[in-house]
Short mmCIF file of C-alpha atoms in Angstrom, two decimals:
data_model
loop_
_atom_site.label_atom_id
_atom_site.label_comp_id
_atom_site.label_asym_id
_atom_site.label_seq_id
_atom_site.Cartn_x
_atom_site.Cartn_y
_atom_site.Cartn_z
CA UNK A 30 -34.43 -52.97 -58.64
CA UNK A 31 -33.57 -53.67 -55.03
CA UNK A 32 -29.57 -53.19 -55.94
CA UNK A 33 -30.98 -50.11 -57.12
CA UNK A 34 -32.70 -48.78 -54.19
CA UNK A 35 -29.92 -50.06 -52.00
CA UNK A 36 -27.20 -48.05 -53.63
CA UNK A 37 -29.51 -45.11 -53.70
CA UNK A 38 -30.20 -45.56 -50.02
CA UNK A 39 -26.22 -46.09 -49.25
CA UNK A 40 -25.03 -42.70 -51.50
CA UNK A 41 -27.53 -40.70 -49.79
CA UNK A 42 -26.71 -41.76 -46.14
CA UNK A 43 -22.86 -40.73 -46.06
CA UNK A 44 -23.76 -37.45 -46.42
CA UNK A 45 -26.84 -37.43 -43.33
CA UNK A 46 -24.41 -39.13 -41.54
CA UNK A 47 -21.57 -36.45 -41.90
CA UNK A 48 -24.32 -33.66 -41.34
CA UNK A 49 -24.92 -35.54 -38.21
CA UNK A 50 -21.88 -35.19 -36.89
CA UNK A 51 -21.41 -31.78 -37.59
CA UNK A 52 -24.44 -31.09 -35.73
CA UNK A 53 -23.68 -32.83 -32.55
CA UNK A 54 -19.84 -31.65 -32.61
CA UNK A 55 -21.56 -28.03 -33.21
CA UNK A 56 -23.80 -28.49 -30.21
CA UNK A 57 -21.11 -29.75 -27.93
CA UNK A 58 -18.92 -26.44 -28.94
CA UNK A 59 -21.91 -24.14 -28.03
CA UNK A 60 -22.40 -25.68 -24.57
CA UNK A 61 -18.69 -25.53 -24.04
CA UNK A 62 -18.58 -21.78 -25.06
CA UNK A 63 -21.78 -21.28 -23.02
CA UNK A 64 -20.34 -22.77 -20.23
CA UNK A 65 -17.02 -21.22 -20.24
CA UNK A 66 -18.23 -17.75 -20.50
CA UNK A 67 -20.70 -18.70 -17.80
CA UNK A 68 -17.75 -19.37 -15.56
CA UNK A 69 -16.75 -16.45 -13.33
CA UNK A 70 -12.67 -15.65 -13.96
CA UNK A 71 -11.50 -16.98 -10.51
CA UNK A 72 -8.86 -16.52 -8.35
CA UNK A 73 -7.82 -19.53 -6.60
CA UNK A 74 -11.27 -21.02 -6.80
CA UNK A 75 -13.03 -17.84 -4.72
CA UNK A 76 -15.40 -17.46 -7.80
CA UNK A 77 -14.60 -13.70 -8.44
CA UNK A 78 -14.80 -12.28 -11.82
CA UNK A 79 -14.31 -9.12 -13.79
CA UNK A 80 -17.96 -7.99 -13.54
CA UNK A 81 -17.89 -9.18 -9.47
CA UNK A 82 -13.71 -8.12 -9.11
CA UNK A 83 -14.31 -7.44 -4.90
CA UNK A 84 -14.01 -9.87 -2.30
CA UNK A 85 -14.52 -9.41 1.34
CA UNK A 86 -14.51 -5.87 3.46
CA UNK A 87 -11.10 -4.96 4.55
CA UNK A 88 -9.88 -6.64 7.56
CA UNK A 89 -6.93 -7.56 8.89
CA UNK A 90 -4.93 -9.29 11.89
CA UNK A 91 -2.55 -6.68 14.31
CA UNK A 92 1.09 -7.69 13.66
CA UNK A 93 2.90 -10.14 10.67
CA UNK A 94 5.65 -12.23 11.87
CA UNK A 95 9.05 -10.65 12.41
CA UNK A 96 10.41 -12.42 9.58
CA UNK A 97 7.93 -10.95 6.77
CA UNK A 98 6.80 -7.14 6.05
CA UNK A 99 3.07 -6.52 5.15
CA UNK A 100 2.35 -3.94 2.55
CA UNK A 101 -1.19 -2.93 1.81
CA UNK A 102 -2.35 -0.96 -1.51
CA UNK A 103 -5.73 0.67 -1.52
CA UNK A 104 -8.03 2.79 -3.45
CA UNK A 105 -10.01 4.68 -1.81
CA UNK A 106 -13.84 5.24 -2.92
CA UNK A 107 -15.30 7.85 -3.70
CA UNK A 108 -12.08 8.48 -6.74
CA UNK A 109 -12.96 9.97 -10.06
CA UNK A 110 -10.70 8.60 -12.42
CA UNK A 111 -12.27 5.82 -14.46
CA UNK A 112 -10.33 2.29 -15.42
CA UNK A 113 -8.31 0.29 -13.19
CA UNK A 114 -4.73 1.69 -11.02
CA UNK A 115 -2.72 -1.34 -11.90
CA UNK A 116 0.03 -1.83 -9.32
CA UNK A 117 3.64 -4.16 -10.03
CA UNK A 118 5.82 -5.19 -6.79
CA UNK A 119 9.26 -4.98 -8.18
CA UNK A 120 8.29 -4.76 -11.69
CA UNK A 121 6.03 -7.85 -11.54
CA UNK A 122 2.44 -7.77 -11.50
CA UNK A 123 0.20 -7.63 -8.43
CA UNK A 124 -2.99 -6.30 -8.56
CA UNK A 125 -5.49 -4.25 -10.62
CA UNK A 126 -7.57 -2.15 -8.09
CA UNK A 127 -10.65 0.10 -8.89
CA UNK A 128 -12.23 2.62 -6.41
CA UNK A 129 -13.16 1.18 -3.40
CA UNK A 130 -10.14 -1.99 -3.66
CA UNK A 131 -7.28 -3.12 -1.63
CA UNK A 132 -4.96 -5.56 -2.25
CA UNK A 133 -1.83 -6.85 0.32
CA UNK A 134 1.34 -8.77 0.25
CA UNK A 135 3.78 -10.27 2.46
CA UNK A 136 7.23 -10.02 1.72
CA UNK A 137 10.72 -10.80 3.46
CA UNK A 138 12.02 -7.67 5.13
CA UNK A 139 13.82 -5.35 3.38
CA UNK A 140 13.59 -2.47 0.14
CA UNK A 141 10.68 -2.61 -2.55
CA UNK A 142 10.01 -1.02 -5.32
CA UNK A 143 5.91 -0.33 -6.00
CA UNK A 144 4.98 1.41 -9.84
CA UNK A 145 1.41 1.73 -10.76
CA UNK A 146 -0.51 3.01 -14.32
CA UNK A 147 -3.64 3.97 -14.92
CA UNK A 148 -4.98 1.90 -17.29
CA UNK A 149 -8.69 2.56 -18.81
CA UNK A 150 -10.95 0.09 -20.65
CA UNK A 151 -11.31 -0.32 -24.04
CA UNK A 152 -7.70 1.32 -24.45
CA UNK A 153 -4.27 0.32 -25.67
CA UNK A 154 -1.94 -0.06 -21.99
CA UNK A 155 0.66 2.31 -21.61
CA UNK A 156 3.97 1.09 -21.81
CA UNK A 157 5.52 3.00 -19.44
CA UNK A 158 4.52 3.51 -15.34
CA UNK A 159 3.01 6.40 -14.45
CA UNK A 160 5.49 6.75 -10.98
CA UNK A 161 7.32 4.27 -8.80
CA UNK A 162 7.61 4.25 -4.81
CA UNK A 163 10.24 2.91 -2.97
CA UNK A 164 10.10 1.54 0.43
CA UNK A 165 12.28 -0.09 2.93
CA UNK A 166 9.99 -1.95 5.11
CA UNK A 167 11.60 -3.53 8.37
CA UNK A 168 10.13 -7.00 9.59
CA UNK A 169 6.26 -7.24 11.61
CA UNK A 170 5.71 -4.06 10.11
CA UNK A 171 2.92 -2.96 7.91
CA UNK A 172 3.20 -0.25 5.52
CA UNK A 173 -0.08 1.46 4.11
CA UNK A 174 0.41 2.93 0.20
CA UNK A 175 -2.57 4.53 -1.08
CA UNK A 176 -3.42 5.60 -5.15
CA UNK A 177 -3.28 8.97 -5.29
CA UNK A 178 -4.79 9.90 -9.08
CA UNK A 179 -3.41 12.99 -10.61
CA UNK A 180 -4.60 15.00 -13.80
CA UNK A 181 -3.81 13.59 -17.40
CA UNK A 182 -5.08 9.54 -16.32
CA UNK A 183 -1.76 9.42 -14.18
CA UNK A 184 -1.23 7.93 -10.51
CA UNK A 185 1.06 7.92 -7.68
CA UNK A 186 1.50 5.22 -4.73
CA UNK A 187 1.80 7.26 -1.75
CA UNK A 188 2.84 6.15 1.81
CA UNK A 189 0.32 7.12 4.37
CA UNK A 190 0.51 6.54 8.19
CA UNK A 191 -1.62 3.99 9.73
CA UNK A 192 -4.28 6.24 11.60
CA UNK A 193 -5.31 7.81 8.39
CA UNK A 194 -5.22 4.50 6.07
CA UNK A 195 -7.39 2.78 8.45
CA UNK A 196 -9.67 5.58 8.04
CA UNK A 197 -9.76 5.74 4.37
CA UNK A 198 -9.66 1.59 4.31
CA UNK A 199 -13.02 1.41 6.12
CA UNK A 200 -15.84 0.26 3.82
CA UNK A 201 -13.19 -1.18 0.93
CA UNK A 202 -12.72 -4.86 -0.03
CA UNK A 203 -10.11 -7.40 -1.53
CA UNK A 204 -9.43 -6.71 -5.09
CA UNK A 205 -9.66 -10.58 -5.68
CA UNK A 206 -10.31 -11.52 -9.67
CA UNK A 207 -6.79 -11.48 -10.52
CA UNK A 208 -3.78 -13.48 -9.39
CA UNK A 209 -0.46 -11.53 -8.06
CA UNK A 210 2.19 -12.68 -10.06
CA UNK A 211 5.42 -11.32 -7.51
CA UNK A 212 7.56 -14.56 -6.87
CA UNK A 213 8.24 -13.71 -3.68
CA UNK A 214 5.35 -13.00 -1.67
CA UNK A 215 4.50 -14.93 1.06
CA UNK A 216 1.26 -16.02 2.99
CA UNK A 217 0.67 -13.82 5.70
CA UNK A 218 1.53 -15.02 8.98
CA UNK A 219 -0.24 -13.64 11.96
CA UNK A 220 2.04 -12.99 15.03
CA UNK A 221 -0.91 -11.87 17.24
CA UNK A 222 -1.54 -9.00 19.35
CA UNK A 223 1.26 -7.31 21.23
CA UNK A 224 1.86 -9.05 24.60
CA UNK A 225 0.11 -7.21 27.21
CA UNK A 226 2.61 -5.41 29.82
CA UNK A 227 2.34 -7.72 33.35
CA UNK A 228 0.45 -6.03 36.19
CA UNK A 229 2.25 -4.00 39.05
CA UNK A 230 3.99 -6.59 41.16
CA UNK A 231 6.09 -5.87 44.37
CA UNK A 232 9.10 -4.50 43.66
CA UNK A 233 11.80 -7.34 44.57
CA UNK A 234 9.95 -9.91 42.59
CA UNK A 235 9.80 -7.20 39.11
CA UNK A 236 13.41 -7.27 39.64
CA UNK A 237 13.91 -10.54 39.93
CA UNK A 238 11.62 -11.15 36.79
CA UNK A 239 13.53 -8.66 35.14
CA UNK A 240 17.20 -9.50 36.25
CA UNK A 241 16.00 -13.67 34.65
CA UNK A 242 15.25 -12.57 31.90
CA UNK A 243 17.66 -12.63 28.48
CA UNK A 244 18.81 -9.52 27.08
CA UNK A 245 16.89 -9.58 24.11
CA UNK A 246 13.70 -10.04 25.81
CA UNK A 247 14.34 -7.49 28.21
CA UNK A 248 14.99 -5.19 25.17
CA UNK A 249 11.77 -6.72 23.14
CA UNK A 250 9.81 -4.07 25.07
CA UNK A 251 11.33 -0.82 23.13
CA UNK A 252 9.34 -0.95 19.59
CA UNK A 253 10.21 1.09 16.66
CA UNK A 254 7.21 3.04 14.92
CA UNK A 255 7.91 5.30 11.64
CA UNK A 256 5.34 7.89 10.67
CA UNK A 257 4.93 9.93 7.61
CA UNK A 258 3.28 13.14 7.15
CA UNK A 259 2.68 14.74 3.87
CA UNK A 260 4.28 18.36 4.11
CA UNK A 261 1.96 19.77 1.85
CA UNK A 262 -0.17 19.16 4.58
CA UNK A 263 1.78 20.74 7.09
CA UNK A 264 3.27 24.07 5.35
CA UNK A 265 2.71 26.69 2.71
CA UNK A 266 3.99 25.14 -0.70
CA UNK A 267 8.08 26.26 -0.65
CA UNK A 268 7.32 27.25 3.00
CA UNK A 269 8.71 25.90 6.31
CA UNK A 270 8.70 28.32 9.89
CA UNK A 271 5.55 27.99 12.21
CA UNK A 272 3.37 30.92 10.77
CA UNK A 273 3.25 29.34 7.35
CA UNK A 274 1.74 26.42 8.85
CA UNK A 275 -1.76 25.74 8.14
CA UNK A 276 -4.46 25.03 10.74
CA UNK A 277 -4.90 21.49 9.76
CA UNK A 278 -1.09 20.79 9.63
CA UNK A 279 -1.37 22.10 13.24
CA UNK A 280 -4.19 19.79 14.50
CA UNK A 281 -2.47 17.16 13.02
CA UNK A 282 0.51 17.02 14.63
CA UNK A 283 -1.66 17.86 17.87
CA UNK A 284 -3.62 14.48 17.05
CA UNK A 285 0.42 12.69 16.59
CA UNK A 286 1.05 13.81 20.11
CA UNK A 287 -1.98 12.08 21.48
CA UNK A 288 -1.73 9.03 19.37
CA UNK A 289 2.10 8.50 20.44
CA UNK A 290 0.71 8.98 24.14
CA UNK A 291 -1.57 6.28 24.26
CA UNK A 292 0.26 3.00 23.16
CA UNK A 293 3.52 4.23 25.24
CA UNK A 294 4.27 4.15 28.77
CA UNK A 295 7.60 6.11 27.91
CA UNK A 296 9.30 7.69 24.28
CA UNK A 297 12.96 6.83 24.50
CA UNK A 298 13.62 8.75 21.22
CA UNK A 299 12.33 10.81 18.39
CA UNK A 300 14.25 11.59 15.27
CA UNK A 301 12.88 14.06 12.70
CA UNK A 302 13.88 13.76 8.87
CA UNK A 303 12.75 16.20 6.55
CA UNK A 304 12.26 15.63 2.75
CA UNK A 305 12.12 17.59 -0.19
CA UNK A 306 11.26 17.05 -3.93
CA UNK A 307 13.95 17.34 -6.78
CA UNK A 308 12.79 20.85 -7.93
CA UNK A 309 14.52 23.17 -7.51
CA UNK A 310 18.45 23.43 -6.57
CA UNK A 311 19.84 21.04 -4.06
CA UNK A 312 21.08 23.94 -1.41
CA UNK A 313 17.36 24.93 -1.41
CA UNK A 314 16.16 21.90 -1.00
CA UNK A 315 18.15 20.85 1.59
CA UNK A 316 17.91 24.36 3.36
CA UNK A 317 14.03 23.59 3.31
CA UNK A 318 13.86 20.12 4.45
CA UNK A 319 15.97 20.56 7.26
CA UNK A 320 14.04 23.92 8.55
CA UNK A 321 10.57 22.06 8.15
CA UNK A 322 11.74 19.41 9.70
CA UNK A 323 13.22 21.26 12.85
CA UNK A 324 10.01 23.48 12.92
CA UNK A 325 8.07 20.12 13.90
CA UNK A 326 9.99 19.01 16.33
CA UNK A 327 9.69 22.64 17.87
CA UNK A 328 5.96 22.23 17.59
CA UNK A 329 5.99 18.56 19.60
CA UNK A 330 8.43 19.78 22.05
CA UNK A 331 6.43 23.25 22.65
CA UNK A 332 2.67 21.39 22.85
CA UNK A 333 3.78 18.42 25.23
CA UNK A 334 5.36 15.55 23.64
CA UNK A 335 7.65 14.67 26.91
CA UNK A 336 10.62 12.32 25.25
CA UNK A 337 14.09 11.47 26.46
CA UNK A 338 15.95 12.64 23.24
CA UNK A 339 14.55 14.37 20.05
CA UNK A 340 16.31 14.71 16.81
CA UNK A 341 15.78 16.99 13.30
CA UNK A 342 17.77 16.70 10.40
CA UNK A 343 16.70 17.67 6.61
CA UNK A 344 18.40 14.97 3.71
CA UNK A 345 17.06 17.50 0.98
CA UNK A 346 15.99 15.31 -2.25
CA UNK A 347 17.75 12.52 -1.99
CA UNK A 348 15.46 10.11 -1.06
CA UNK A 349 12.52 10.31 -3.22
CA UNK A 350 9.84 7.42 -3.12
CA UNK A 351 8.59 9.28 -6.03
CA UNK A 352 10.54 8.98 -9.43
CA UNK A 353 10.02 9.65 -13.26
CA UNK A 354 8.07 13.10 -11.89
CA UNK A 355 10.20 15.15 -14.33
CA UNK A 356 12.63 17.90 -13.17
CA UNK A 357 11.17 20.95 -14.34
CA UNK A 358 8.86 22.60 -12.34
CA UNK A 359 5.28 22.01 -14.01
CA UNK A 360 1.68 21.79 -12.59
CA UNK A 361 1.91 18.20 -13.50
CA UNK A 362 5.22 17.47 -12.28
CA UNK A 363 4.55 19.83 -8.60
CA UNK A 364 1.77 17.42 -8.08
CA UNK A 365 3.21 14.28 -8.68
CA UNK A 366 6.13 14.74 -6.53
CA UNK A 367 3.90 15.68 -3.70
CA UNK A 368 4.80 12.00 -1.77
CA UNK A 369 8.41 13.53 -2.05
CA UNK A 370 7.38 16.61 0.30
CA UNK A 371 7.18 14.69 3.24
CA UNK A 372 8.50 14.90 7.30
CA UNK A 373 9.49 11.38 8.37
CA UNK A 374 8.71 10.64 12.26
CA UNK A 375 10.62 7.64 13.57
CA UNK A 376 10.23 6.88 17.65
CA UNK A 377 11.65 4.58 19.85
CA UNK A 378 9.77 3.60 23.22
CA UNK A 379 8.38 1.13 25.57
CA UNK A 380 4.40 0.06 24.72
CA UNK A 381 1.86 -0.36 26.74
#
C-alpha cells in the first residue's frame, strides 16, 4: 500500500514541479518586459526617450576651435507638418528633430553634404531624401541650417545667417533620444570669446607692441564673416533692380549695415555673390544673379556701409545647396529651390 501511495505521490509531482518552473520563468519574463519598457530609450545615459525626445534649451559657447566647424540644425516651433525632419551628415544618420528641436555637430573644416526627409509615424520611410544642402564650412565657424517644410510632407535644410537663427533658436532644445551615427564628428571644443582689442596706449609703445609681434598674429585681427540672405526676401520673384525690392528686403539690409558696424572697428572688404536657381536658361540666370547681386551692393554703398573695397559678381546656378528640386518650373519645384535664390555676403575686417 505504501509502494502504492509513494509511486502515486512521485508520478504526480514531476508534473507540479515542471508547472513550477514555468511559472517562475514566466514571472521573471514579465518583470523583465516590464522593466525594459519601463526604461526610457537613452542617449548616452541622459535618460531621454521617444515620449520625452528634448533635452536642454538651446545654448551654446561663442567660437569652436579653429581646427573644427560647428553646424547647427533646428526646427523651429510653431511648424505644421506632423512626424519627425530626419537629417543625415554625409549620408549617415544624425538626428530626428520635431518642432521646437535642434541638434549640432562638430566636424573638421571643410565641404558637407546635409539631406533631410520627412518622415511621419505610423508610415513606411521614404527611400529617397526629400533635398540635400551642401556647405563648405571654414574652421571656428558656425553655420546655422534651419528645416524649411514645403507642401506634399517634403523639407529643405536651408542656410540662415546667425542674427536670424538665434532668433528663431530661442525657446528650442537638444533633440537628444537618438544617437548621431556620422563617424566623424567631433566633441565640441570651446575656443572662448574673441580676445578683447587692448586699450588706447601711447603711440610709441602700440608700435612697439605691434612691430614684436609675429606676422600671423598681427594678421589674427582681420576675421572673415559670410552672410546669406534669401533673395526671395530681397526682390520680386524673377526680379532684381531697386524698385522691385520689397520693404522688408530693404530694412533688412538696413539692419546688415548696422550689425556689420558694431563688431568692426574697420571693413577691409566686401564681396557680393549672387545666386540663382536652375530654372530657367543659364544666360538668364546668370544675367539675374549678377544684377541682384550688384543692386545690393548699390544699396550698402548708397545707405552708409563705409568699406575699403566692395565687390559684386553673379555665378548664375552653379552652386546650388539645393539639389533633386527638379528642373521644370513647378509650384513644388519654385519652392523648393528657394535656398538656391540667395545673395552671398562675405567681409573681411578688423573686430572690435
Amino acid at each position: 500500500m505504501r509502494s502504492n501511495l509513494k509511486s502515486c505521490y512521485q508520478r504526480n509531482a514531476k508534473p507540479q514541479l515542471y508547472l513550477l518552473i514555468f511559472w517562475v520563468f514566466l514571472a521573471a519574463g514579465l518583470a523583465w518586459h516590464s522593466t525594459a519598457w519601463s526604461t526610457p530609450e537613452s542617449n548616452g545615459g541622459q535618460g531621454h526617450s521617444v515620449q520625452q525626445p528634448l533635452g536642454q534649451r538651446f545654448a551654446m559657447f561663442e567660437r569652436v576651435a579653429q581646427h573644427q566647424s560647428r553646424i547647427i540644425i533646428y526646427r523651429a516651433t510653431g511648424t505644421n507638418q506632423p512626424g519627425a525632419a530626419t537629417v543625415y551628415v554625409n549620408d549617415r544618420y544624425h538626428a530626428s528633430l520635431i518642432p521646437g528641436g535642434y541638434a549640432q555637430v562638430c566636424l573638421p573644416p571643410g565641404g558637407a553634404e546635409l539631406g533631410v526627409r520627412m518622415v511621419a509615424v505610423g508610415r513606411n520611410p521614404k527611400d529617397n531624401l526629400d533635398s540635400t544642402t551642401a556647405i563648405n564650412p571654414k574652421g571656428g565657424e558656425t553655420s546655422f541650417l534651419s528645416v524649411r517644410e514645403q507642401a506634399g510632407m517634403l523639407a529643405v535644410l536651408q542656410p540662415v545667417p546667425a542674427a536670424q537663427a538665434m532668433q528663431e533658436l530661442q525657446g528650442t532644445r537638444q533633440q537628444a533620444h537618438t544617437i548621431s551615427r556620422v563617424p566623424n564628428a567631433e566633441k565640441c571644443i570651446d575656443a572662448g570669446p574673441a580676445a578683447p582689442q587692448v586699450a588706447s596706449q601711447p603711440i610709441h609703445q602700440a608700435a612697439a607692441s605691434v612691430a614684436s609681434q609675429p606676422i600671423h598674429q598681427a594678421a589674427a585681427s582681420v576675421a572673415l564673416q559670410q552672410i546669406n540672405l534669401a533673395a526671395d526676401s530681397l526682390f520680386a520673384f524673377g526680379k532684381s533692380d531697386l524698385k522691385s525690392m520689397s520693404t522688408a528686403g530693404r530694412t533688412s539690409l538696413d539692419n546688415l549695415i548696422s550689425q556689420i558696424k558694431t563688431p568692426y572697428l574697420s571693413i577691409e572688404r566686401v564681396h557680393i555673390v549672387g545666386h540663382a536657381d536652375p530654372l530657367g536658361s543659364e544666360v538668364i540666370n546668370d544675367r539675374l544673379s549678377t544684377d541682384r547681386a550688384k543692386t545690393v551692393r548699390d544699396y550698402l554703398l548708397v545707405n552708409g556701409l563705409q568699406v575699403s573695397r566692395i565687390e559684386s559678381e553673379g555665378r548664375g546656378s552653379r552652386e546650388p545647396v539645393v539639389r533633386h528640386c527638379g528642373s521644370v518650373a513647378t509650384a513644388q519645384a519654385i519652392a523648393c529651390n528657394q535656398p538656391n535664390r540667395r545673395v552671398a555676403i562675405e567681409l573681411s575686417g578688423v573686430r572690435r
